[in-house]
PDB file of C-alpha atoms in Angstrom:
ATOM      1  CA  UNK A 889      20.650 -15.664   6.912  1.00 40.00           C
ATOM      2  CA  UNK A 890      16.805 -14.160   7.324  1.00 45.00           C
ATOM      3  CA  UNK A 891      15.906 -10.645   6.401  1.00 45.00           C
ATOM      4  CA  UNK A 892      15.123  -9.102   9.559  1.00 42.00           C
ATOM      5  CA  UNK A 893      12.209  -6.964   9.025  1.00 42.00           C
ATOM      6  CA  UNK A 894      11.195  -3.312  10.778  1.00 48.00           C
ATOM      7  CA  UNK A 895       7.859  -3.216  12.444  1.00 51.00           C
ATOM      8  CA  UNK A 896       5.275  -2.569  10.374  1.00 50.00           C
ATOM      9  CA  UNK A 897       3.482   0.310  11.987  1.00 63.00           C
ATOM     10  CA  UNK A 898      -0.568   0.366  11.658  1.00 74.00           C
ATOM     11  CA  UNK A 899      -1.906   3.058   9.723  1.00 89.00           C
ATOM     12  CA  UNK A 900      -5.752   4.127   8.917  1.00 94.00           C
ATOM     13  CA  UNK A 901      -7.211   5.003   6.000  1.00 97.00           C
ATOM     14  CA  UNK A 902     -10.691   6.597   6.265  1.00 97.00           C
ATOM     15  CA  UNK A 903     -13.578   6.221   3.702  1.00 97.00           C
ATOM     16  CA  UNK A 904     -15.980   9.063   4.117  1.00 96.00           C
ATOM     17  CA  UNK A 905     -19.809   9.271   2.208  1.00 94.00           C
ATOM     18  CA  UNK A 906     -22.463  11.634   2.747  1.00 91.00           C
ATOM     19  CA  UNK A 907     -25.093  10.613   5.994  1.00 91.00           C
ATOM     20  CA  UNK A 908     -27.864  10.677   3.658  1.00 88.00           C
ATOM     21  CA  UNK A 909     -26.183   7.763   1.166  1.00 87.00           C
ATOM     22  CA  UNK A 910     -23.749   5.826   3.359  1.00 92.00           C
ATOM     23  CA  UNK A 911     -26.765   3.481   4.446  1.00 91.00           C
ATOM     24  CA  UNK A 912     -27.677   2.374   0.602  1.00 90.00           C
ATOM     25  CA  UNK A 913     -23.635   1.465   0.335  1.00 93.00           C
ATOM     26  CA  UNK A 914     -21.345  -1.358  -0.198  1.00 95.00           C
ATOM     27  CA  UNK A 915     -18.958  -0.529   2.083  1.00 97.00           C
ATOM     28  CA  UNK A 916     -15.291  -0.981   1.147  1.00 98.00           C
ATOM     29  CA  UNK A 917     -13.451  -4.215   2.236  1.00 98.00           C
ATOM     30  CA  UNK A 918      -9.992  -5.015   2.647  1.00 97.00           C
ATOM     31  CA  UNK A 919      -9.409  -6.814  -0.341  1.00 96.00           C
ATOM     32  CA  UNK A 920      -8.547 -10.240   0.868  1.00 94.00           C
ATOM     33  CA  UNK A 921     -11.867 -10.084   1.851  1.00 95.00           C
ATOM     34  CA  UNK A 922     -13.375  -9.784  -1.904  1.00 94.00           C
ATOM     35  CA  UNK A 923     -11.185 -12.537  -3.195  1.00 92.00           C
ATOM     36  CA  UNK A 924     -12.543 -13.691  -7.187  1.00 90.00           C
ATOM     37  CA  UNK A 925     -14.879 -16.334  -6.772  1.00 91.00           C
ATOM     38  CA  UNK A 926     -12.927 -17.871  -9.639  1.00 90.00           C
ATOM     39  CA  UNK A 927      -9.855 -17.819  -7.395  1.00 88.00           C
ATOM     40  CA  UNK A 928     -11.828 -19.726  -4.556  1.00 88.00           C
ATOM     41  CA  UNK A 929     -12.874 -22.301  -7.155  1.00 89.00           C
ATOM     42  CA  UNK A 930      -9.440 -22.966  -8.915  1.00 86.00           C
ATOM     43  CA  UNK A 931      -7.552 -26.353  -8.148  1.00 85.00           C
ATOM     44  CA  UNK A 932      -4.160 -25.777  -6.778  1.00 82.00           C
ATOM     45  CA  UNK A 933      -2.614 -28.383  -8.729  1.00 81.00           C
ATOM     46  CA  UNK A 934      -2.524 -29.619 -12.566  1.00 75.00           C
ATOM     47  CA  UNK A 935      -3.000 -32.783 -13.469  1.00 75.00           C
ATOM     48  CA  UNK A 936      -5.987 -32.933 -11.021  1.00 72.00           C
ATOM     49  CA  UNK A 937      -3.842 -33.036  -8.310  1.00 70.00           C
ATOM     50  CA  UNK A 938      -2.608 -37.116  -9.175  1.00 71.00           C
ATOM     51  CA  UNK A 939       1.294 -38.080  -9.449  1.00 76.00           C
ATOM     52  CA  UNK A 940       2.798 -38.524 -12.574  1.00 73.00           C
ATOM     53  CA  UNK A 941       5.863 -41.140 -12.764  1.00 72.00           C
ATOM     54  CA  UNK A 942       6.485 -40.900  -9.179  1.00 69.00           C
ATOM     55  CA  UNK A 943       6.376 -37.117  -9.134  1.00 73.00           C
ATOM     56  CA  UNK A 944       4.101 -34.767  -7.648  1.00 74.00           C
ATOM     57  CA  UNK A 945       2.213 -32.935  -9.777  1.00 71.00           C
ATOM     58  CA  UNK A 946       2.826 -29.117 -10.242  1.00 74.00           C
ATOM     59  CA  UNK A 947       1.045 -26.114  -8.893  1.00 79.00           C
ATOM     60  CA  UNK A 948      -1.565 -23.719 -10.722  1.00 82.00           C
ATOM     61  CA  UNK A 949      -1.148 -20.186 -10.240  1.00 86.00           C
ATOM     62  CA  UNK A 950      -3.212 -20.601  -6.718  1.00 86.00           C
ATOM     63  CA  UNK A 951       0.085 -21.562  -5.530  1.00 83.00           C
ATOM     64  CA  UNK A 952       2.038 -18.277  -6.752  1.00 86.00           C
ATOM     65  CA  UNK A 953       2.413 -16.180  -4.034  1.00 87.00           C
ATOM     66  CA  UNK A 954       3.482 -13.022  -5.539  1.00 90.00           C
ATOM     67  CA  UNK A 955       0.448 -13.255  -7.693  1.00 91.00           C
ATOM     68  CA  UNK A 956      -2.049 -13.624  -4.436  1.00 90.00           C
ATOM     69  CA  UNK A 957      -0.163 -11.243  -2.438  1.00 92.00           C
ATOM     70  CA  UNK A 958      -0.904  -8.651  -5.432  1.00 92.00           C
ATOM     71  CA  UNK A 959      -4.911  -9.775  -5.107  1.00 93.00           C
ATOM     72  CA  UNK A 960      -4.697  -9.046  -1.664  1.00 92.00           C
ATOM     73  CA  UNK A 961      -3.036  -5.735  -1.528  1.00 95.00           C
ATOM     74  CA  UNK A 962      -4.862  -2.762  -0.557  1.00 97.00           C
ATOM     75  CA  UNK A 963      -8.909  -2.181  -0.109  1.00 98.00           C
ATOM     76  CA  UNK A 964     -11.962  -2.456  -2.703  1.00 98.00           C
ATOM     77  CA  UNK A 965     -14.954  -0.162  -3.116  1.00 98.00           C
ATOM     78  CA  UNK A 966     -17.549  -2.171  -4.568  1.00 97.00           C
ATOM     79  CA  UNK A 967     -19.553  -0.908  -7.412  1.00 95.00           C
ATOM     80  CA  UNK A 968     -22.454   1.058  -5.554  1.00 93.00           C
ATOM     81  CA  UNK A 969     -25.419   0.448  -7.091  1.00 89.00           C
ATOM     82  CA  UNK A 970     -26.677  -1.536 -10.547  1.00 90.00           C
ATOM     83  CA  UNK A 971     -25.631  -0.374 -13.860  1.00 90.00           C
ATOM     84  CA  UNK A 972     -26.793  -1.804 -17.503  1.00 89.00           C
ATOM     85  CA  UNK A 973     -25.176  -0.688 -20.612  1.00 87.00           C
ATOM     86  CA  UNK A 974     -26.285  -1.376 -24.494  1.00 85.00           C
ATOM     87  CA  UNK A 975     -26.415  -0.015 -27.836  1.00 82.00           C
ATOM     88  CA  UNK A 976     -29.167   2.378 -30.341  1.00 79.00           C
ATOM     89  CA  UNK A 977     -27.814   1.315 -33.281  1.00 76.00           C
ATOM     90  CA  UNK A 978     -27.353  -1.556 -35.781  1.00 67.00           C
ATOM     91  CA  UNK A 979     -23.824  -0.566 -36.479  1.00 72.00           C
ATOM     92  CA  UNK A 980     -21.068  -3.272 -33.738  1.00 68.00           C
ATOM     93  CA  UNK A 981     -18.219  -1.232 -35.047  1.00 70.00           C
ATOM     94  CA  UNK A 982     -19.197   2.095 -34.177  1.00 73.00           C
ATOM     95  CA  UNK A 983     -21.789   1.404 -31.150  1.00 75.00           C
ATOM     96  CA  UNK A 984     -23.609   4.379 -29.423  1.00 80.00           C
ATOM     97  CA  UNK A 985     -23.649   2.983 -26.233  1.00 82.00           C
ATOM     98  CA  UNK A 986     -25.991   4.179 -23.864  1.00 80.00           C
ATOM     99  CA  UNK A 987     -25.816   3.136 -19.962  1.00 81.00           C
ATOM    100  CA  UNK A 988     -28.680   2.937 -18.074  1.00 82.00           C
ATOM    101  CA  UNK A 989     -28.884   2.942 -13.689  1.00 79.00           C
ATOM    102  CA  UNK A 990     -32.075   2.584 -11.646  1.00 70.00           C
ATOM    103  CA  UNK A 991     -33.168   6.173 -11.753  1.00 62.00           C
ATOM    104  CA  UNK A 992     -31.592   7.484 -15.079  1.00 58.00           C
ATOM    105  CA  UNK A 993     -30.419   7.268 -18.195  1.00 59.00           C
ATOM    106  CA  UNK A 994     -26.524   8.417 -20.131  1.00 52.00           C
ATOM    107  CA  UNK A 995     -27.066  10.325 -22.354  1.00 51.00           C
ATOM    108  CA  UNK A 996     -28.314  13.098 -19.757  1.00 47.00           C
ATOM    109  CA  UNK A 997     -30.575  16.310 -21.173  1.00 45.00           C
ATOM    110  CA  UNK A 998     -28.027  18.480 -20.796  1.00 45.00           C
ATOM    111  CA  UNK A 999     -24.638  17.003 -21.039  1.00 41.00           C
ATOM    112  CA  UNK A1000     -22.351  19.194 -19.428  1.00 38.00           C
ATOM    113  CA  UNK A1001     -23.738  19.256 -15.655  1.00 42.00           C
ATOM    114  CA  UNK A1002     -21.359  17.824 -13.316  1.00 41.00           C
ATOM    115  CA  UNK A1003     -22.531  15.532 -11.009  1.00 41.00           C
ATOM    116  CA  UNK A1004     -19.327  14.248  -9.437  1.00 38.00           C
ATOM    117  CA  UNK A1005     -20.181  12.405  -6.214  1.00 39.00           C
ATOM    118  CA  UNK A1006     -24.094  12.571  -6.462  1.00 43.00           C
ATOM    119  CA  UNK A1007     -25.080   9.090  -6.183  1.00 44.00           C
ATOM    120  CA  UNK A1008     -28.825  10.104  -8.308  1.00 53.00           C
ATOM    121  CA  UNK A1009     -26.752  10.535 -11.255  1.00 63.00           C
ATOM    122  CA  UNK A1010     -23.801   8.071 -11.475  1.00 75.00           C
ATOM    123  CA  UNK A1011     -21.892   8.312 -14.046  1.00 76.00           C
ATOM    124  CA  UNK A1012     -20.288  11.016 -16.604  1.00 74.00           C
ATOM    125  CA  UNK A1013     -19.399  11.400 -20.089  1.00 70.00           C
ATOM    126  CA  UNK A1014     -15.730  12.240 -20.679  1.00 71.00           C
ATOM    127  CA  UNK A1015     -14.533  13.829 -23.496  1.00 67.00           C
ATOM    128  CA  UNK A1016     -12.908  10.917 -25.906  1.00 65.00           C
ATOM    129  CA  UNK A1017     -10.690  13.679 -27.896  1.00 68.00           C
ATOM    130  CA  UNK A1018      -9.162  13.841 -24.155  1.00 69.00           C
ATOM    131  CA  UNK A1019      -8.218  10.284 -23.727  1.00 71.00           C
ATOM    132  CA  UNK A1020      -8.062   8.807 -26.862  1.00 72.00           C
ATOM    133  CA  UNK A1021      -4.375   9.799 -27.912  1.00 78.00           C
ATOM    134  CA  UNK A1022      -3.132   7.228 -25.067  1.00 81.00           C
ATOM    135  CA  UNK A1023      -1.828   4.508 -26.820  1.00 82.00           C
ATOM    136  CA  UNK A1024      -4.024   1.461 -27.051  1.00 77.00           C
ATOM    137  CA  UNK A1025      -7.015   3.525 -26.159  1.00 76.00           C
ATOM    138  CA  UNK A1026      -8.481   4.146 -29.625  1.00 74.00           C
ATOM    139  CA  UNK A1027      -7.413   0.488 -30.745  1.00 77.00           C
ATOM    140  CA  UNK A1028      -8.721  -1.006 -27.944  1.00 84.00           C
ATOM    141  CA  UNK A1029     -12.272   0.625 -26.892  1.00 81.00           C
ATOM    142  CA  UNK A1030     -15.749   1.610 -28.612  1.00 79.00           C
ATOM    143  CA  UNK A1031     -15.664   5.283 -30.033  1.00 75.00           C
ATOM    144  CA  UNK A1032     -17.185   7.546 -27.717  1.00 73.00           C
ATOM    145  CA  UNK A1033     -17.681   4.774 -25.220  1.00 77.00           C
ATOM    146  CA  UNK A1034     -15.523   6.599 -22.681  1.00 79.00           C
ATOM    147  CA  UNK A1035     -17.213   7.802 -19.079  1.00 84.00           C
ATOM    148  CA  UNK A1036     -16.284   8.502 -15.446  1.00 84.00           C
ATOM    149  CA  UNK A1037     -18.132   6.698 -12.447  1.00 88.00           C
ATOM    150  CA  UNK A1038     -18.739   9.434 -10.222  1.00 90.00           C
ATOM    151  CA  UNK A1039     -17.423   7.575  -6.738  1.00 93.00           C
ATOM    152  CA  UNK A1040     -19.366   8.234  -3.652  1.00 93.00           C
ATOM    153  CA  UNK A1041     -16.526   8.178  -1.266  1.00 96.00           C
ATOM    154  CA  UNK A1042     -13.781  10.678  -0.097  1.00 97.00           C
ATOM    155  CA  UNK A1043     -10.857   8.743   1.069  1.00 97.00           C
ATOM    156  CA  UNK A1044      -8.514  10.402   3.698  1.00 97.00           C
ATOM    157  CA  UNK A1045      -4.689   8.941   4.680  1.00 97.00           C
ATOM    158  CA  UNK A1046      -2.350  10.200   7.426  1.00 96.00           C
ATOM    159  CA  UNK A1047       0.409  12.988   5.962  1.00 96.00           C
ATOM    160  CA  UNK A1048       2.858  11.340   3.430  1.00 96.00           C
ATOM    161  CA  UNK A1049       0.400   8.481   2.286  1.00 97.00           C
ATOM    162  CA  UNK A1050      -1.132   8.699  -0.944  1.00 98.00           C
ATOM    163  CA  UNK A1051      -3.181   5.991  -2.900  1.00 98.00           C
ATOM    164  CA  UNK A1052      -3.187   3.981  -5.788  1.00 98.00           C
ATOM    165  CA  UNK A1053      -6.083   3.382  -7.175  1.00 98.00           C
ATOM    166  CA  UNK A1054      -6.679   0.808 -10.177  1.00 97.00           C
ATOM    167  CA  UNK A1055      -9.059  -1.910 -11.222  1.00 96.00           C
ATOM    168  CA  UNK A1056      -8.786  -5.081  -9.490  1.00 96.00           C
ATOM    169  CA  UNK A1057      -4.969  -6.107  -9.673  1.00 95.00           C
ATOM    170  CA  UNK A1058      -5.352  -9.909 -11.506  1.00 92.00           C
ATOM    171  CA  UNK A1059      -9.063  -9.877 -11.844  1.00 88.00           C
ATOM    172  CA  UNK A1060     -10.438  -6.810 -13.631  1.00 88.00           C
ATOM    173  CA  UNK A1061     -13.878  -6.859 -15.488  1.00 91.00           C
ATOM    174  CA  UNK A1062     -12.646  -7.640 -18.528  1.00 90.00           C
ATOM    175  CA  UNK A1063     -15.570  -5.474 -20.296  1.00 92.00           C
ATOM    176  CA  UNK A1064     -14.075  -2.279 -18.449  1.00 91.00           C
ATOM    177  CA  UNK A1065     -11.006  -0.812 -19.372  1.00 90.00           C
ATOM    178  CA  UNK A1066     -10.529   1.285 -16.130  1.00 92.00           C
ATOM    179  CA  UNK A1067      -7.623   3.357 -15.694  1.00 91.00           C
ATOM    180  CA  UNK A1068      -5.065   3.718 -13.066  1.00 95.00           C
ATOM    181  CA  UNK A1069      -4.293   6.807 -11.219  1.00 96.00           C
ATOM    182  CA  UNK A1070      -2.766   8.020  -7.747  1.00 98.00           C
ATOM    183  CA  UNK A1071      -3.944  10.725  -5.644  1.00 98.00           C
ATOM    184  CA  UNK A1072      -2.479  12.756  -2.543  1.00 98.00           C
ATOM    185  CA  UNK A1073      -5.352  11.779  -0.470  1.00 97.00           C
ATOM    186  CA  UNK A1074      -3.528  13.028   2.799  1.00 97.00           C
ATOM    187  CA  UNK A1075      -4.575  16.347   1.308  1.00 97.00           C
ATOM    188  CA  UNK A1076      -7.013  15.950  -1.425  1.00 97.00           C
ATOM    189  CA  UNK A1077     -10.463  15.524   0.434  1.00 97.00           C
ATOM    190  CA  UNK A1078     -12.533  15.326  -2.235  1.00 96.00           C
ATOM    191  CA  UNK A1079     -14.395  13.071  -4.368  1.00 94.00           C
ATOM    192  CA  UNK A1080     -12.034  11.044  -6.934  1.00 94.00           C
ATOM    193  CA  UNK A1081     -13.894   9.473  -9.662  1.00 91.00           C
ATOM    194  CA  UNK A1082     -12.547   6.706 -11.995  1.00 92.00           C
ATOM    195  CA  UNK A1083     -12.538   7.273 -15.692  1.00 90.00           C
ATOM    196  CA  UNK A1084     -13.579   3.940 -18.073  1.00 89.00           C
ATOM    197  CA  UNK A1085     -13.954   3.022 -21.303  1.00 86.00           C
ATOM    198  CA  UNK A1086     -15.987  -0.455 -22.773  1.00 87.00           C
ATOM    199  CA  UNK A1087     -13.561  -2.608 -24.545  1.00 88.00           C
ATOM    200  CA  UNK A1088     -13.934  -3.292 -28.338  1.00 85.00           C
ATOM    201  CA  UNK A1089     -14.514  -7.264 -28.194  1.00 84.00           C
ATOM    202  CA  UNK A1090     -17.550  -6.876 -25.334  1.00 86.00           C
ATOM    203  CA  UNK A1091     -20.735  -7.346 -25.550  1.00 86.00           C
ATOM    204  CA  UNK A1092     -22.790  -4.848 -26.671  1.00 83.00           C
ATOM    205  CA  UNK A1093     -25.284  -4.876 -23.583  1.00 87.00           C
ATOM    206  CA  UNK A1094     -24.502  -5.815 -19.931  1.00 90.00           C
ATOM    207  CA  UNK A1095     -25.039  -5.215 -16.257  1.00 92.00           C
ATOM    208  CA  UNK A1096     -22.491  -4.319 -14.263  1.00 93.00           C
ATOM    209  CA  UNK A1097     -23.743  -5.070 -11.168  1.00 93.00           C
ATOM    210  CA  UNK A1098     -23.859  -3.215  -7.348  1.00 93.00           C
ATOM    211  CA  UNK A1099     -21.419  -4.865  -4.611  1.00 95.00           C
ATOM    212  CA  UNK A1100     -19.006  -6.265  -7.885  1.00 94.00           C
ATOM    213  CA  UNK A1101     -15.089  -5.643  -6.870  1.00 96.00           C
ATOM    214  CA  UNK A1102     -14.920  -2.194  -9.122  1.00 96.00           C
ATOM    215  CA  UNK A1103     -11.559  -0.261  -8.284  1.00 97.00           C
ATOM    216  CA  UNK A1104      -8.650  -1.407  -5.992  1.00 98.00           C
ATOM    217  CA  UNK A1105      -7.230   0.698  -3.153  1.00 98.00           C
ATOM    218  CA  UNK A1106      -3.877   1.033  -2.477  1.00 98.00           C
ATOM    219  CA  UNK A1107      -2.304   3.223   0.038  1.00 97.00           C
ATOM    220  CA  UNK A1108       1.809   4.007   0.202  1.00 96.00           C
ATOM    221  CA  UNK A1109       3.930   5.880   1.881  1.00 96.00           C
ATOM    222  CA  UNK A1110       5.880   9.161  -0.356  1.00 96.00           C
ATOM    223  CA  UNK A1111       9.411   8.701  -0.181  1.00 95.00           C
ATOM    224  CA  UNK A1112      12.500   9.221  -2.288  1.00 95.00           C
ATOM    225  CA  UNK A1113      14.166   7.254  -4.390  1.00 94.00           C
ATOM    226  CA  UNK A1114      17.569   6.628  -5.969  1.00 96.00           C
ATOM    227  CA  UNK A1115      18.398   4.107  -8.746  1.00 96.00           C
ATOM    228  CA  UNK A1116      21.680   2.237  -8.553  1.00 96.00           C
ATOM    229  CA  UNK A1117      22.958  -0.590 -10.506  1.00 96.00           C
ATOM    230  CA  UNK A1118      25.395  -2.715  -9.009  1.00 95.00           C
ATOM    231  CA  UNK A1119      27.281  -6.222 -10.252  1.00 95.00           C
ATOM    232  CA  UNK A1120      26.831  -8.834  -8.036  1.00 94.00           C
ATOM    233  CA  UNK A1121      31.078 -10.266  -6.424  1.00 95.00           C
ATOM    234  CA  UNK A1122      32.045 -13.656  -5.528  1.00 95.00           C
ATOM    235  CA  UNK A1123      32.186 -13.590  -1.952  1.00 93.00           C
ATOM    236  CA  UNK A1124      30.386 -10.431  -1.050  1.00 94.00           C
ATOM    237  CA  UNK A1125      27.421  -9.876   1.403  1.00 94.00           C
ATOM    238  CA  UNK A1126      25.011  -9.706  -1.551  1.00 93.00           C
ATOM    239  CA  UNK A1127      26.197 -13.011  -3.172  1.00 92.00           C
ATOM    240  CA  UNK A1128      26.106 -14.899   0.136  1.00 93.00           C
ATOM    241  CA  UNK A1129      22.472 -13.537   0.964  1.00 92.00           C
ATOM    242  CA  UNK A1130      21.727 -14.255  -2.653  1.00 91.00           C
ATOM    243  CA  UNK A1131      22.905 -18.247  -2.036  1.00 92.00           C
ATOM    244  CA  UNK A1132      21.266 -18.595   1.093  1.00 90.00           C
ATOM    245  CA  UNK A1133      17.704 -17.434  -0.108  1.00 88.00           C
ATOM    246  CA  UNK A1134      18.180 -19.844  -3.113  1.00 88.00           C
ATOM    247  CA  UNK A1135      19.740 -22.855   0.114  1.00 88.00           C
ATOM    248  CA  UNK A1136      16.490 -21.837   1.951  1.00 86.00           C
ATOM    249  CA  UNK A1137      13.961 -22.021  -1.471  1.00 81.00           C
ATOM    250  CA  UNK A1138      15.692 -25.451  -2.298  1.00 82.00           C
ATOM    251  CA  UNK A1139      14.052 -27.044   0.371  1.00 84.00           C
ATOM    252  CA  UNK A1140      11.301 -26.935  -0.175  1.00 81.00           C
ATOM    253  CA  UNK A1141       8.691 -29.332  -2.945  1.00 75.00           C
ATOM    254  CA  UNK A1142       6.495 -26.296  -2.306  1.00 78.00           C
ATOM    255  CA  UNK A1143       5.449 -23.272  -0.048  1.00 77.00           C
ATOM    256  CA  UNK A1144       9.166 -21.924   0.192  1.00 80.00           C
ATOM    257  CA  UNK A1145       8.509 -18.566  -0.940  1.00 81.00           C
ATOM    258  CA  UNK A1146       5.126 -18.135   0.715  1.00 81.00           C
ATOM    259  CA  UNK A1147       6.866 -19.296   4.219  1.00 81.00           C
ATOM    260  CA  UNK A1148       9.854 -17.426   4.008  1.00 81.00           C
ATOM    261  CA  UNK A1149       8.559 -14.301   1.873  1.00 83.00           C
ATOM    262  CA  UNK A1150       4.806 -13.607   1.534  1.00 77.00           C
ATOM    263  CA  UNK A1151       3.628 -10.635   1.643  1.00 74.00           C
ATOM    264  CA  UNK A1152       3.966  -9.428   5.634  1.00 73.00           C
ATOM    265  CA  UNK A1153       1.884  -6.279   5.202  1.00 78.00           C
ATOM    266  CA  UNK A1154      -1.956  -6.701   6.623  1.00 84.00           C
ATOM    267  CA  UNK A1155      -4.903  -4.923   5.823  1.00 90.00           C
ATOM    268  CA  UNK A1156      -7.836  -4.562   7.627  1.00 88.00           C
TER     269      UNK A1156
END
């Protein structure tokens, strides 16, 4: 027994930049298209892919579907231009970290002017007191060493889609802690800008640098839920679709879920 699956129906989602910046822009991609190099270069198999006692040898997480499908969800927006980051002071444990872009320097003169979505001035201070009460925060990156990169893009959906957006599911900077949020973007035309924080454990100075995979798109469709919990009988239609999907998995060596289950939904 197959699931039988609905059509898929094709939906757009709309990235929108001002005419006098969209030229100088990494344009998002979906993001099968901005893959980790470090996925492209990782064997599929252990044991450098030789036999072992007459058995094959096993796969690497290149061959784990799930974990692939969740790379390729969704679109990226590459970082949009170069940043560098570094310290003033001889002190690793309480760094005043400074970031630096090709026309400017954080901290700014005055340090409460907004400049969400003006590409001149790229990123923002934000308020630690405000963040720093989420738990792990404060354990986990530099004091003060909290901002906001002020994205260039307005992102538009059809009604009843909204969009997660996160840093890259799998394959995050690991200097960034970047933070996860979702936003009505069927209604919200506006400028959404993603609040991050260096990690403790980093290095002190670093470029971040323009065109890297920075935040991870992810459009879905509002709906309602209901939770139910339910014993699986002897017998019953669950517990014979349940034995057939395992039938079907068995066999296989390898590839059973990725022929039978990966991810249908396509993004382009």
């Amino acid at each position: 027994m197959k699931n039988e699956m609905k059509e898929i129906q094709n939906s757009t989602i709309e990235f929108y930049a001002s005419a006098t910046k969209i030229h100088a822009l990494p344009p998002p991609v979906p993001a099968q298209q901005a893959m980790p190099e470090w996925w492209y270069k990782a064997e599929q198999t252990v044991n450098g892919g030789l036999w072992e006692d007459g058995l094959p040898p096993g796969g690497t997480f290149k061959k784990c579907q799930p974990f692939t499908d969740a790379l390729r969800m969704g679109y990226i927006i590459p970082l949009w231009q170069d940043f560098a980051y570094g310290h003033r002071n001889n002190d690793d444990d309480d760094p005043d970290i400074i970031m630096n872009w090709g026309r400017g320097v954080y901290p700014f003169e005055d340090q409460d002017r907004t400049r969400a979505g003006d590409i001149e001035d790229p990123v923002v201070k934000k308020g630690w007191d405000s963040w720093k009460d989420i738990e792990g925060v404060e354990e986990g990156i530099y004091p003060d060493a909290s901002f906001s990169f002020s994205n260039p893009w307005i992102i538009r959906t059809p009604p009843g889609y909204s969009c997660l957006f996160t840093a890259p599911i799998n394959g995050e900077d690991p200097r960034l802690r970047l933070f996860t949020g979702v936003v009505q973007t069927d209604t919200y035309f506006n400028y959404i800008n993603f609040f991050f924080g260096i990690r403790k454990g980093a290095p002190l100075q670093g470029f971040f640098k323009k065109g890297m995979p920075l935040v991870q798109v992810i459009p879905f469709k509002r709906e309602e839920w209901t939770l139910t919990t339910n014993s699986i009988k002897v017998d019953s239609p669950e517990f014979n679709h349940h034995m057939n999907v395992v039938r079907e998995f068995s066999t296989h060596i390898e590839g059973g879920y990725k022929k039978h289950h990966g991810c249908p939904v396509v993004f382009k």
